Amino acid sequence: MKVPLLDLKAQYATIKDEVLAAVSEVLDSQVCILGPKVAELEQRVAALSDCQFGVGVSSGTDALLASLMALNIGPGDEVITTPFTFFATAGCISRTGALPVFVDIDPCTYNVDPAKIEAAVTDRTKAIIPVHLYGQMCDMDPIMEIAKKHNLFVIEDGAQAISASYKGRKAGSIGTVGCFSFFPSKNLGGAGDGGMIVTNDPALHERLVAMRAHGSKPKYYHKFVGGNFRLDPIQAAILLVKLPHLGDWSEGRRRHAAFYDKAFAASGIQTPTVSPDCISIFNQYTIRISNRDAVVQALKQEGVGAEIYYPLPMHEQECFAGKCRVVGSLIESEKASRSVLSLPVYPELTQDQLDCVAHSVLQLASSLECPPLSEVLQ
Ligand SMILES: *Cc1c(COP(=O)(O)O)cnc(C)c1O
């Protein structure tokens, strides 16, 4: 049996007619830039995120970049974040001319360790970007406390965590702004690139709206330099069809995660830790396993999708050599990059597929020469 890491065709089959009708409606209208579909999606995603405003943008990456630009972050500034994330988080900091400053993660949640942040604050620090990795939000209370004390912006990278919650509060609603991605592999994915910024700050909302259209307001009068960061209405129309299903889809992912948790209990495989403060949307189901690289290869050979998110932490990336600052040891991020493995957890998985994945992983864990995970993690 083949089980892909993600099966977009399975999801599309359940909504195909509605999607085609929605795309056709946009094409018939020939409103090809912004317009009512983008405005409606902005309202819905803002409401879902307990925020007042949403700004549709061209990608999750551009959501981060436009947010940093709107907050006037640039050369001479420092932004504190995690090294254990998708490249875009740190890449956007660099692109503004600011310096990415990396602090280590919590080894259980893989999210930034709030206890490590304050030591990284200098008089150049302007913002913190907590990344809600794999669908689980960061421990936001201590992060917001540090931000308040030092007068820092907080940009939530919620690309993997739309609609997730922390102490009953939604991703994107706690920081200065929240950034989401509609990349097809995210829980709410378009048919291409897309993203959204949410905020409760009316003045910042206005700046963000201008920022995504070259900083212009009114048209052809530019107060500052922005970019073309607009979300396409065709994407918005497709996302509006998908949005009502997001709750059920995330519930399906949680159900599959619970199945794996049970299957892997007492196997020596480390299953994900979800804080009692959090409801995760399981964008990824990520285990730790010794002999990880051999397991991934064997799984792929058997036709089971498995991927490493992420194999090289940001402070070890060639492009950041001499262009970032590391505060303290980043050993937990380095260990995570050597031992994590994400398995198929998408909502359309069948029980047969779940059984197949669990069986393959368990068999490989016992048949390969695997030292105990605790030794690997030393
Ligand atoms: C996907 C992702 C992004 C970037 O989103 P794109 O829409 O692909 O540009 C940023 N941060 C994290 C953590 C992501 O997972």
mmCIF file of C-alpha atoms and ligand atoms in Angstrom:
data_model
loop_
_atom_site.group_PDB
_atom_site.id
_atom_site.type_symbol
_atom_site.label_atom_id
_atom_site.label_comp_id
_atom_site.label_asym_id
_atom_site.label_seq_id
_atom_site.Cartn_x
_atom_site.Cartn_y
_atom_site.Cartn_z
ATOM 1 C CA MET A 1 0.000 0.000 0.000
ATOM 2 C CA LYS A 2 1.231 3.483 -0.871
ATOM 3 C CA VAL A 3 0.620 6.292 1.612
ATOM 4 C CA PRO A 4 1.782 9.727 0.475
ATOM 5 C CA LEU A 5 2.816 12.341 3.046
ATOM 6 C CA LEU A 6 -0.066 14.459 1.766
ATOM 7 C CA ASP A 7 -2.806 13.641 -0.756
ATOM 8 C CA LEU A 8 -4.218 16.870 -2.167
ATOM 9 C CA LYS A 9 -6.261 14.998 -4.790
ATOM 10 C CA ALA A 10 -8.227 13.169 -2.076
ATOM 11 C CA GLN A 11 -9.306 16.490 -0.563
ATOM 12 C CA TYR A 12 -10.009 18.104 -3.920
ATOM 13 C CA ALA A 13 -12.347 15.249 -4.886
ATOM 14 C CA THR A 14 -14.634 16.149 -1.946
ATOM 15 C CA ILE A 15 -15.084 19.812 -3.001
ATOM 16 C CA LYS A 16 -14.343 19.819 -6.717
ATOM 17 C CA ASP A 17 -17.734 21.091 -7.956
ATOM 18 C CA GLU A 18 -17.828 23.962 -5.468
ATOM 19 C CA VAL A 19 -14.259 24.974 -6.269
ATOM 20 C CA LEU A 20 -14.886 24.978 -10.010
ATOM 21 C CA ALA A 21 -18.058 27.063 -9.544
ATOM 22 C CA ALA A 22 -16.209 29.563 -7.334
ATOM 23 C CA VAL A 23 -13.324 29.931 -9.793
ATOM 24 C CA SER A 24 -15.769 30.290 -12.662
ATOM 25 C CA GLU A 25 -17.598 33.046 -10.778
ATOM 26 C CA VAL A 26 -14.362 35.031 -10.384
ATOM 27 C CA LEU A 27 -13.472 34.551 -14.048
ATOM 28 C CA ASP A 28 -16.944 35.631 -15.149
ATOM 29 C CA SER A 29 -16.634 38.771 -13.019
ATOM 30 C CA GLN A 30 -13.138 39.514 -14.381
ATOM 31 C CA VAL A 31 -12.277 41.092 -11.051
ATOM 32 C CA CYS A 32 -8.743 39.755 -11.175
ATOM 33 C CA ILE A 33 -7.074 41.859 -8.458
ATOM 34 C CA LEU A 34 -8.396 42.033 -4.839
ATOM 35 C CA GLY A 35 -12.167 42.700 -4.940
ATOM 36 C CA PRO A 36 -15.032 41.134 -2.954
ATOM 37 C CA LYS A 37 -13.630 37.584 -2.646
ATOM 38 C CA VAL A 38 -10.411 38.811 -1.056
ATOM 39 C CA ALA A 39 -12.376 41.165 1.223
ATOM 40 C CA GLU A 40 -14.677 38.335 2.324
ATOM 41 C CA LEU A 41 -11.775 35.991 3.026
ATOM 42 C CA GLU A 42 -10.046 38.732 5.027
ATOM 43 C CA GLN A 43 -13.144 39.104 7.198
ATOM 44 C CA ARG A 44 -13.565 35.364 7.693
ATOM 45 C CA VAL A 45 -9.944 34.627 8.549
ATOM 46 C CA ALA A 46 -9.841 37.619 10.906
ATOM 47 C CA ALA A 47 -13.021 36.360 12.627
ATOM 48 C CA LEU A 48 -11.664 32.813 12.844
ATOM 49 C CA SER A 49 -8.531 34.251 14.453
ATOM 50 C CA ASP A 50 -10.391 36.516 16.911
ATOM 51 C CA CYS A 51 -8.922 39.553 15.177
ATOM 52 C CA GLN A 52 -10.487 42.725 13.849
ATOM 53 C CA PHE A 53 -8.580 42.941 10.562
ATOM 54 C CA GLY A 54 -7.184 40.660 7.878
ATOM 55 C CA VAL A 55 -4.959 41.597 4.945
ATOM 56 C CA GLY A 56 -4.729 39.075 2.099
ATOM 57 C CA VAL A 57 -1.202 38.781 0.751
ATOM 58 C CA SER A 58 0.711 36.796 -1.830
ATOM 59 C CA SER A 59 2.256 34.182 0.504
ATOM 60 C CA GLY A 60 3.115 33.398 4.097
ATOM 61 C CA THR A 61 6.590 34.677 3.348
ATOM 62 C CA ASP A 62 5.209 37.997 2.121
ATOM 63 C CA ALA A 63 2.957 38.176 5.184
ATOM 64 C CA LEU A 64 6.099 38.121 7.334
ATOM 65 C CA LEU A 65 8.026 40.491 5.071
ATOM 66 C CA ALA A 66 5.191 43.039 4.765
ATOM 67 C CA SER A 67 4.674 42.918 8.551
ATOM 68 C CA LEU A 68 8.351 43.611 9.248
ATOM 69 C CA MET A 69 8.324 46.431 6.671
ATOM 70 C CA ALA A 70 5.127 47.946 8.091
ATOM 71 C CA LEU A 71 6.716 47.934 11.548
ATOM 72 C CA ASN A 72 9.698 49.864 10.122
ATOM 73 C CA ILE A 73 12.185 47.120 10.895
ATOM 74 C CA GLY A 74 15.397 47.438 8.918
ATOM 75 C CA PRO A 75 19.168 47.923 8.989
ATOM 76 C CA GLY A 76 20.598 48.221 12.502
ATOM 77 C CA ASP A 77 17.656 46.368 14.064
ATOM 78 C CA GLU A 78 17.623 42.902 15.579
ATOM 79 C CA VAL A 79 14.773 40.381 15.563
ATOM 80 C CA ILE A 80 14.769 37.375 17.894
ATOM 81 C CA THR A 81 13.446 34.062 16.587
ATOM 82 C CA THR A 82 13.930 30.313 16.530
ATOM 83 C CA PRO A 83 16.531 28.566 14.372
ATOM 84 C CA PHE A 84 14.237 25.530 14.072
ATOM 85 C CA THR A 85 11.725 26.728 11.482
ATOM 86 C CA PHE A 86 11.072 26.998 7.778
ATOM 87 C CA PHE A 87 13.573 29.317 6.090
ATOM 88 C CA ALA A 88 11.085 32.143 5.435
ATOM 89 C CA THR A 89 10.993 33.257 9.084
ATOM 90 C CA ALA A 90 14.678 34.127 9.229
ATOM 91 C CA GLY A 91 14.962 34.940 5.517
ATOM 92 C CA CYS A 92 12.458 37.798 5.840
ATOM 93 C CA ILE A 93 14.334 39.313 8.784
ATOM 94 C CA SER A 94 17.515 39.362 6.677
ATOM 95 C CA ARG A 95 15.740 40.797 3.643
ATOM 96 C CA THR A 96 14.731 43.896 5.615
ATOM 97 C CA GLY A 97 18.399 44.446 6.496
ATOM 98 C CA ALA A 98 17.820 43.530 10.147
ATOM 99 C CA LEU A 99 19.850 40.861 11.960
ATOM 100 C CA PRO A 100 18.220 37.501 12.818
ATOM 101 C CA VAL A 101 19.045 36.541 16.418
ATOM 102 C CA PHE A 102 18.555 32.878 17.261
ATOM 103 C CA VAL A 103 17.680 31.359 20.634
ATOM 104 C CA ASP A 104 17.085 27.693 21.363
ATOM 105 C CA ILE A 105 13.854 25.687 21.398
ATOM 106 C CA ASP A 106 12.012 23.664 23.987
ATOM 107 C CA PRO A 107 12.889 20.021 23.200
ATOM 108 C CA CYS A 108 9.323 18.812 23.877
ATOM 109 C CA THR A 109 7.290 21.228 21.734
ATOM 110 C CA TYR A 110 10.075 22.282 19.301
ATOM 111 C CA ASN A 111 8.870 25.867 19.770
ATOM 112 C CA VAL A 112 11.107 28.713 20.944
ATOM 113 C CA ASP A 113 11.993 28.417 24.642
ATOM 114 C CA PRO A 114 10.677 31.645 26.221
ATOM 115 C CA ALA A 115 13.264 31.340 29.020
ATOM 116 C CA LYS A 116 16.033 31.858 26.445
ATOM 117 C CA ILE A 117 14.657 35.053 24.906
ATOM 118 C CA GLU A 118 15.477 37.748 27.440
ATOM 119 C CA ALA A 119 19.237 37.084 27.323
ATOM 120 C CA ALA A 120 19.097 37.922 23.605
ATOM 121 C CA VAL A 121 17.490 41.360 24.030
ATOM 122 C CA THR A 122 19.747 44.368 23.289
ATOM 123 C CA ASP A 123 18.930 48.028 22.685
ATOM 124 C CA ARG A 124 18.770 47.137 18.962
ATOM 125 C CA THR A 125 16.059 44.499 19.420
ATOM 126 C CA LYS A 126 12.801 45.532 17.748
ATOM 127 C CA ALA A 127 10.722 42.369 17.575
ATOM 128 C CA ILE A 128 10.284 38.714 18.428
ATOM 129 C CA ILE A 129 8.967 36.209 15.873
ATOM 130 C CA PRO A 130 7.599 33.156 17.697
ATOM 131 C CA VAL A 131 6.878 30.347 15.225
ATOM 132 C CA HIS A 132 3.948 28.040 16.047
ATOM 133 C CA LEU A 133 5.599 24.911 14.676
ATOM 134 C CA TYR A 134 3.765 21.816 13.408
ATOM 135 C CA GLY A 135 0.383 23.334 14.393
ATOM 136 C CA GLN A 136 1.003 24.047 18.070
ATOM 137 C CA MET A 137 1.259 27.580 19.430
ATOM 138 C CA CYS A 138 4.247 28.825 21.413
ATOM 139 C CA ASP A 139 4.023 29.511 25.141
ATOM 140 C CA MET A 140 2.866 33.068 24.485
ATOM 141 C CA ASP A 141 2.367 34.501 28.004
ATOM 142 C CA PRO A 142 6.064 34.741 28.924
ATOM 143 C CA ILE A 143 6.889 35.904 25.372
ATOM 144 C CA MET A 144 4.374 38.753 25.600
ATOM 145 C CA GLU A 145 5.683 39.657 29.059
ATOM 146 C CA ILE A 146 9.239 40.062 27.723
ATOM 147 C CA ALA A 147 7.926 42.004 24.721
ATOM 148 C CA LYS A 148 6.005 44.370 26.965
ATOM 149 C CA LYS A 149 8.922 44.902 29.315
ATOM 150 C CA HIS A 150 11.303 45.778 26.468
ATOM 151 C CA ASN A 151 8.766 47.436 24.175
ATOM 152 C CA LEU A 152 9.113 44.906 21.339
ATOM 153 C CA PHE A 153 6.736 43.963 18.546
ATOM 154 C CA VAL A 154 5.603 40.356 18.369
ATOM 155 C CA ILE A 155 5.019 38.863 14.910
ATOM 156 C CA GLU A 156 3.370 35.457 15.257
ATOM 157 C CA ASP A 157 4.492 33.128 12.470
ATOM 158 C CA GLY A 158 1.277 31.120 12.349
ATOM 159 C CA ALA A 159 1.902 29.638 8.886
ATOM 160 C CA GLN A 160 1.434 26.142 10.339
ATOM 161 C CA ALA A 161 -1.128 27.054 12.987
ATOM 162 C CA ILE A 162 -4.195 28.812 11.568
ATOM 163 C CA SER A 163 -7.104 28.364 14.056
ATOM 164 C CA ALA A 164 -4.868 26.700 16.685
ATOM 165 C CA SER A 165 -5.266 28.033 20.214
ATOM 166 C CA TYR A 166 -3.305 28.766 23.404
ATOM 167 C CA LYS A 167 -5.260 29.183 26.660
ATOM 168 C CA GLY A 168 -8.379 29.677 24.545
ATOM 169 C CA ARG A 169 -6.757 32.418 22.447
ATOM 170 C CA LYS A 170 -6.362 32.004 18.707
ATOM 171 C CA ALA A 171 -3.119 31.999 16.732
ATOM 172 C CA GLY A 172 -2.468 35.489 15.419
ATOM 173 C CA SER A 173 -4.555 37.282 18.049
ATOM 174 C CA ILE A 174 -1.920 37.623 20.783
ATOM 175 C CA GLY A 175 1.016 39.379 19.097
ATOM 176 C CA THR A 176 1.157 42.704 17.257
ATOM 177 C CA VAL A 177 0.314 40.794 14.062
ATOM 178 C CA GLY A 178 -0.226 37.181 13.023
ATOM 179 C CA CYS A 179 0.954 35.741 9.703
ATOM 180 C CA PHE A 180 -0.644 32.813 7.896
ATOM 181 C CA SER A 181 0.255 30.861 4.759
ATOM 182 C CA PHE A 182 -2.108 29.266 2.258
ATOM 183 C CA PHE A 183 0.658 27.179 0.671
ATOM 184 C CA PRO A 184 -1.080 23.983 -0.514
ATOM 185 C CA SER A 185 0.446 21.828 2.241
ATOM 186 C CA LYS A 186 -0.816 24.034 5.070
ATOM 187 C CA ASN A 187 -4.071 23.137 6.867
ATOM 188 C CA LEU A 188 -5.903 25.749 4.792
ATOM 189 C CA GLY A 189 -4.187 25.566 1.416
ATOM 190 C CA GLY A 190 -4.963 27.301 -1.874
ATOM 191 C CA ALA A 191 -4.255 26.195 -5.428
ATOM 192 C CA GLY A 192 -0.966 28.071 -5.372
ATOM 193 C CA ASP A 193 0.632 30.666 -3.125
ATOM 194 C CA GLY A 194 -1.245 32.918 -0.747
ATOM 195 C CA GLY A 195 -1.161 34.320 2.766
ATOM 196 C CA MET A 196 -2.891 36.550 5.306
ATOM 197 C CA ILE A 197 -1.880 39.006 8.008
ATOM 198 C CA VAL A 198 -4.255 39.518 10.955
ATOM 199 C CA THR A 199 -4.139 42.284 13.544
ATOM 200 C CA ASN A 200 -6.240 44.226 16.032
ATOM 201 C CA ASP A 201 -4.378 47.506 15.435
ATOM 202 C CA PRO A 202 -6.337 49.826 13.068
ATOM 203 C CA ALA A 203 -3.337 52.059 12.234
ATOM 204 C CA LEU A 204 -1.132 49.058 11.481
ATOM 205 C CA HIS A 205 -3.923 47.535 9.385
ATOM 206 C CA GLU A 206 -3.965 50.680 7.271
ATOM 207 C CA ARG A 207 -0.187 50.559 6.799
ATOM 208 C CA LEU A 208 -0.366 46.876 5.826
ATOM 209 C CA VAL A 209 -3.059 47.531 3.218
ATOM 210 C CA ALA A 210 -0.840 50.215 1.683
ATOM 211 C CA MET A 211 2.287 48.045 2.037
ATOM 212 C CA ARG A 212 0.858 45.270 -0.143
ATOM 213 C CA ALA A 213 0.290 47.794 -2.956
ATOM 214 C CA HIS A 214 3.698 49.491 -3.138
ATOM 215 C CA GLY A 215 3.051 51.643 -0.077
ATOM 216 C CA SER A 216 0.555 53.741 -1.992
ATOM 217 C CA LYS A 217 -2.334 55.684 -0.561
ATOM 218 C CA PRO A 218 -4.048 57.104 -2.503
ATOM 219 C CA LYS A 219 -3.023 55.255 -5.655
ATOM 220 C CA TYR A 220 0.185 56.629 -7.228
ATOM 221 C CA TYR A 221 1.115 58.565 -4.080
ATOM 222 C CA HIS A 222 3.735 56.672 -2.084
ATOM 223 C CA LYS A 223 4.384 57.461 1.565
ATOM 224 C CA PHE A 224 6.819 54.571 1.888
ATOM 225 C CA VAL A 225 8.266 51.759 -0.220
ATOM 226 C CA GLY A 226 6.105 48.649 -0.205
ATOM 227 C CA GLY A 227 5.748 45.790 -2.657
ATOM 228 C CA ASN A 228 3.264 43.881 -4.763
ATOM 229 C CA PHE A 229 2.092 41.556 -2.007
ATOM 230 C CA ARG A 230 -1.537 41.053 -3.098
ATOM 231 C CA LEU A 231 -3.594 37.866 -2.730
ATOM 232 C CA ASP A 232 -5.291 36.752 -5.987
ATOM 233 C CA PRO A 233 -9.123 36.646 -5.935
ATOM 234 C CA ILE A 234 -9.090 33.178 -7.552
ATOM 235 C CA GLN A 235 -7.133 31.925 -4.545
ATOM 236 C CA ALA A 236 -9.496 33.741 -2.165
ATOM 237 C CA ALA A 237 -12.528 32.137 -3.858
ATOM 238 C CA ILE A 238 -11.024 28.651 -3.488
ATOM 239 C CA LEU A 239 -10.035 29.314 0.125
ATOM 240 C CA LEU A 240 -13.599 30.500 0.881
ATOM 241 C CA VAL A 241 -14.870 27.102 -0.286
ATOM 242 C CA LYS A 242 -12.364 25.316 1.938
ATOM 243 C CA LEU A 243 -12.603 27.477 5.050
ATOM 244 C CA PRO A 244 -15.894 26.006 6.399
ATOM 245 C CA HIS A 245 -14.218 22.560 6.385
ATOM 246 C CA LEU A 246 -11.109 23.635 8.293
ATOM 247 C CA GLY A 247 -12.509 22.683 11.714
ATOM 248 C CA ASP A 248 -13.434 19.153 10.611
ATOM 249 C CA TRP A 249 -10.160 18.705 8.758
ATOM 250 C CA SER A 250 -8.126 19.732 11.806
ATOM 251 C CA GLU A 251 -10.251 17.414 13.960
ATOM 252 C CA GLY A 252 -9.421 14.583 11.549
ATOM 253 C CA ARG A 253 -5.718 15.332 11.917
ATOM 254 C CA ARG A 254 -6.027 15.282 15.725
ATOM 255 C CA ARG A 255 -7.814 11.927 15.524
ATOM 256 C CA HIS A 256 -5.040 10.475 13.371
ATOM 257 C CA ALA A 257 -2.415 11.900 15.743
ATOM 258 C CA ALA A 258 -4.163 10.195 18.667
ATOM 259 C CA PHE A 259 -4.114 6.916 16.751
ATOM 260 C CA TYR A 260 -0.348 7.143 16.179
ATOM 261 C CA ASP A 261 0.234 8.198 19.821
ATOM 262 C CA LYS A 262 -1.422 4.990 20.940
ATOM 263 C CA ALA A 263 0.265 2.822 18.315
ATOM 264 C CA PHE A 264 3.734 4.104 19.236
ATOM 265 C CA ALA A 265 3.289 4.064 23.006
ATOM 266 C CA ALA A 266 5.980 1.916 24.654
ATOM 267 C CA SER A 267 7.932 1.589 21.391
ATOM 268 C CA GLY A 268 10.857 3.893 22.173
ATOM 269 C CA ILE A 269 9.575 6.300 19.513
ATOM 270 C CA GLN A 270 9.036 9.778 20.923
ATOM 271 C CA THR A 271 5.558 11.021 20.018
ATOM 272 C CA PRO A 272 4.580 14.728 19.901
ATOM 273 C CA THR A 273 3.985 16.618 23.140
ATOM 274 C CA VAL A 274 0.961 18.904 23.119
ATOM 275 C CA SER A 275 0.874 21.338 26.034
ATOM 276 C CA PRO A 276 -2.377 21.231 28.084
ATOM 277 C CA ASP A 277 -2.621 24.976 27.257
ATOM 278 C CA CYS A 278 -2.811 24.280 23.534
ATOM 279 C CA ILE A 279 -5.091 22.861 20.885
ATOM 280 C CA SER A 280 -2.846 21.817 18.006
ATOM 281 C CA ILE A 281 -4.019 21.607 14.402
ATOM 282 C CA PHE A 282 -1.289 19.031 13.619
ATOM 283 C CA ASN A 283 -0.014 20.536 10.407
ATOM 284 C CA GLN A 284 2.621 17.856 10.937
ATOM 285 C CA TYR A 285 2.756 14.746 13.110
ATOM 286 C CA THR A 286 6.403 14.676 14.086
ATOM 287 C CA ILE A 287 8.129 11.904 15.976
ATOM 288 C CA ARG A 288 11.698 11.438 17.131
ATOM 289 C CA ILE A 289 13.335 8.188 16.279
ATOM 290 C CA SER A 290 16.915 6.923 16.486
ATOM 291 C CA ASN A 291 18.554 5.960 13.216
ATOM 292 C CA ARG A 292 16.237 8.529 11.665
ATOM 293 C CA ASP A 293 17.928 8.786 8.272
ATOM 294 C CA ALA A 294 17.773 5.036 7.663
ATOM 295 C CA VAL A 295 14.113 4.969 8.758
ATOM 296 C CA VAL A 296 13.160 7.770 6.334
ATOM 297 C CA GLN A 297 14.876 6.030 3.464
ATOM 298 C CA ALA A 298 13.265 2.674 4.224
ATOM 299 C CA LEU A 299 9.820 4.264 4.593
ATOM 300 C CA LYS A 300 10.146 5.992 1.241
ATOM 301 C CA GLN A 301 11.185 2.691 -0.348
ATOM 302 C CA GLU A 302 8.064 1.073 1.069
ATOM 303 C CA GLY A 303 5.926 3.865 -0.401
ATOM 304 C CA VAL A 304 5.210 5.598 2.909
ATOM 305 C CA GLY A 305 5.616 9.372 2.766
ATOM 306 C CA ALA A 306 7.946 10.773 5.406
ATOM 307 C CA GLU A 307 9.838 14.051 5.526
ATOM 308 C CA ILE A 308 12.297 15.879 7.749
ATOM 309 C CA TYR A 309 11.107 19.294 8.901
ATOM 310 C CA TYR A 310 13.825 20.636 9.142
ATOM 311 C CA PRO A 311 17.180 18.972 8.496
ATOM 312 C CA LEU A 312 19.450 22.015 9.044
ATOM 313 C CA PRO A 313 18.746 24.730 11.631
ATOM 314 C CA MET A 314 18.941 28.339 10.440
ATOM 315 C CA HIS A 315 22.167 29.278 12.261
ATOM 316 C CA GLU A 316 23.948 26.522 10.303
ATOM 317 C CA GLN A 317 22.673 27.666 6.887
ATOM 318 C CA GLU A 318 25.367 28.909 4.564
ATOM 319 C CA CYS A 319 23.509 32.123 3.736
ATOM 320 C CA PHE A 320 23.471 33.210 7.390
ATOM 321 C CA ALA A 321 27.190 32.652 8.023
ATOM 322 C CA GLY A 322 28.343 35.891 9.648
ATOM 323 C CA LYS A 323 24.858 37.320 9.088
ATOM 324 C CA CYS A 324 23.060 36.222 12.231
ATOM 325 C CA ARG A 325 23.649 36.207 15.956
ATOM 326 C CA VAL A 326 23.422 33.116 18.137
ATOM 327 C CA VAL A 327 22.589 33.530 21.809
ATOM 328 C CA GLY A 328 23.540 30.656 24.104
ATOM 329 C CA SER A 329 23.675 27.046 23.018
ATOM 330 C CA LEU A 330 21.325 25.942 20.245
ATOM 331 C CA ILE A 331 21.869 22.284 21.053
ATOM 332 C CA GLU A 332 18.158 21.389 21.254
ATOM 333 C CA SER A 333 17.567 22.774 17.762
ATOM 334 C CA GLU A 334 20.573 20.844 16.478
ATOM 335 C CA LYS A 335 19.400 17.608 18.135
ATOM 336 C CA ALA A 336 15.886 18.085 16.776
ATOM 337 C CA SER A 337 17.160 18.525 13.233
ATOM 338 C CA ARG A 338 18.978 15.183 13.553
ATOM 339 C CA SER A 339 16.124 13.174 15.038
ATOM 340 C CA VAL A 340 12.707 14.448 13.886
ATOM 341 C CA LEU A 341 10.553 12.746 11.297
ATOM 342 C CA SER A 342 7.092 13.782 10.088
ATOM 343 C CA LEU A 343 4.506 11.169 9.064
ATOM 344 C CA PRO A 344 1.296 11.392 6.993
ATOM 345 C CA VAL A 345 -1.472 12.915 9.148
ATOM 346 C CA TYR A 346 -3.754 14.542 6.554
ATOM 347 C CA PRO A 347 -7.477 14.236 7.304
ATOM 348 C CA GLU A 348 -8.431 11.997 4.347
ATOM 349 C CA LEU A 349 -6.185 9.099 5.487
ATOM 350 C CA THR A 350 -8.088 5.823 5.750
ATOM 351 C CA GLN A 351 -7.754 3.426 8.678
ATOM 352 C CA ASP A 352 -5.924 0.984 6.387
ATOM 353 C CA GLN A 353 -3.413 3.689 5.520
ATOM 354 C CA LEU A 354 -2.945 4.636 9.182
ATOM 355 C CA ASP A 355 -2.393 0.979 10.082
ATOM 356 C CA CYS A 356 0.106 0.651 7.252
ATOM 357 C CA VAL A 357 2.142 3.699 8.359
ATOM 358 C CA ALA A 358 2.162 2.646 12.024
ATOM 359 C CA HIS A 359 3.089 -0.923 11.136
ATOM 360 C CA SER A 360 5.951 0.163 8.844
ATOM 361 C CA VAL A 361 7.385 2.596 11.382
ATOM 362 C CA LEU A 362 7.174 0.113 14.247
ATOM 363 C CA GLN A 363 8.754 -2.641 12.205
ATOM 364 C CA LEU A 364 11.626 -0.421 11.050
ATOM 365 C CA ALA A 365 12.196 0.851 14.584
ATOM 366 C CA SER A 366 12.688 -2.713 15.807
ATOM 367 C CA SER A 367 14.442 -4.235 12.781
ATOM 368 C CA LEU A 368 17.036 -1.553 12.042
ATOM 369 C CA GLU A 369 20.019 -1.410 14.374
ATOM 370 C CA CYS A 370 18.603 1.404 16.467
ATOM 371 C CA PRO A 371 20.398 2.599 19.571
ATOM 372 C CA PRO A 372 18.055 3.931 22.260
ATOM 373 C CA LEU A 373 16.793 7.419 21.423
ATOM 374 C CA SER A 374 18.194 8.769 24.693
ATOM 375 C CA GLU A 375 21.728 7.921 23.511
ATOM 376 C CA VAL A 376 21.158 9.569 20.159
ATOM 377 C CA LEU A 377 19.973 12.728 21.845
ATOM 378 C CA GLN A 378 23.092 13.160 24.003
HETATM 379 C C1 LIG B 1 5.062 27.716 5.091
HETATM 380 C C2 LIG B 1 5.757 28.575 6.084
HETATM 381 C C3 LIG B 1 6.107 29.906 5.810
HETATM 382 C C4 LIG B 1 6.020 30.524 4.449
HETATM 383 O O1 LIG B 1 4.810 30.428 3.826
HETATM 384 P P1 LIG B 1 4.727 30.480 2.209
HETATM 385 O O2 LIG B 1 3.276 30.685 1.968
HETATM 386 O O3 LIG B 1 5.234 29.185 1.702
HETATM 387 O O4 LIG B 1 5.541 31.640 1.743
HETATM 388 C C5 LIG B 1 6.650 30.665 6.831
HETATM 389 N N1 LIG B 1 6.865 30.148 8.053
HETATM 390 C C6 LIG B 1 6.573 28.865 8.344
HETATM 391 C C7 LIG B 1 6.811 28.372 9.716
HETATM 392 C C8 LIG B 1 6.017 28.032 7.361
HETATM 393 O O5 LIG B 1 5.745 26.758 7.665
#
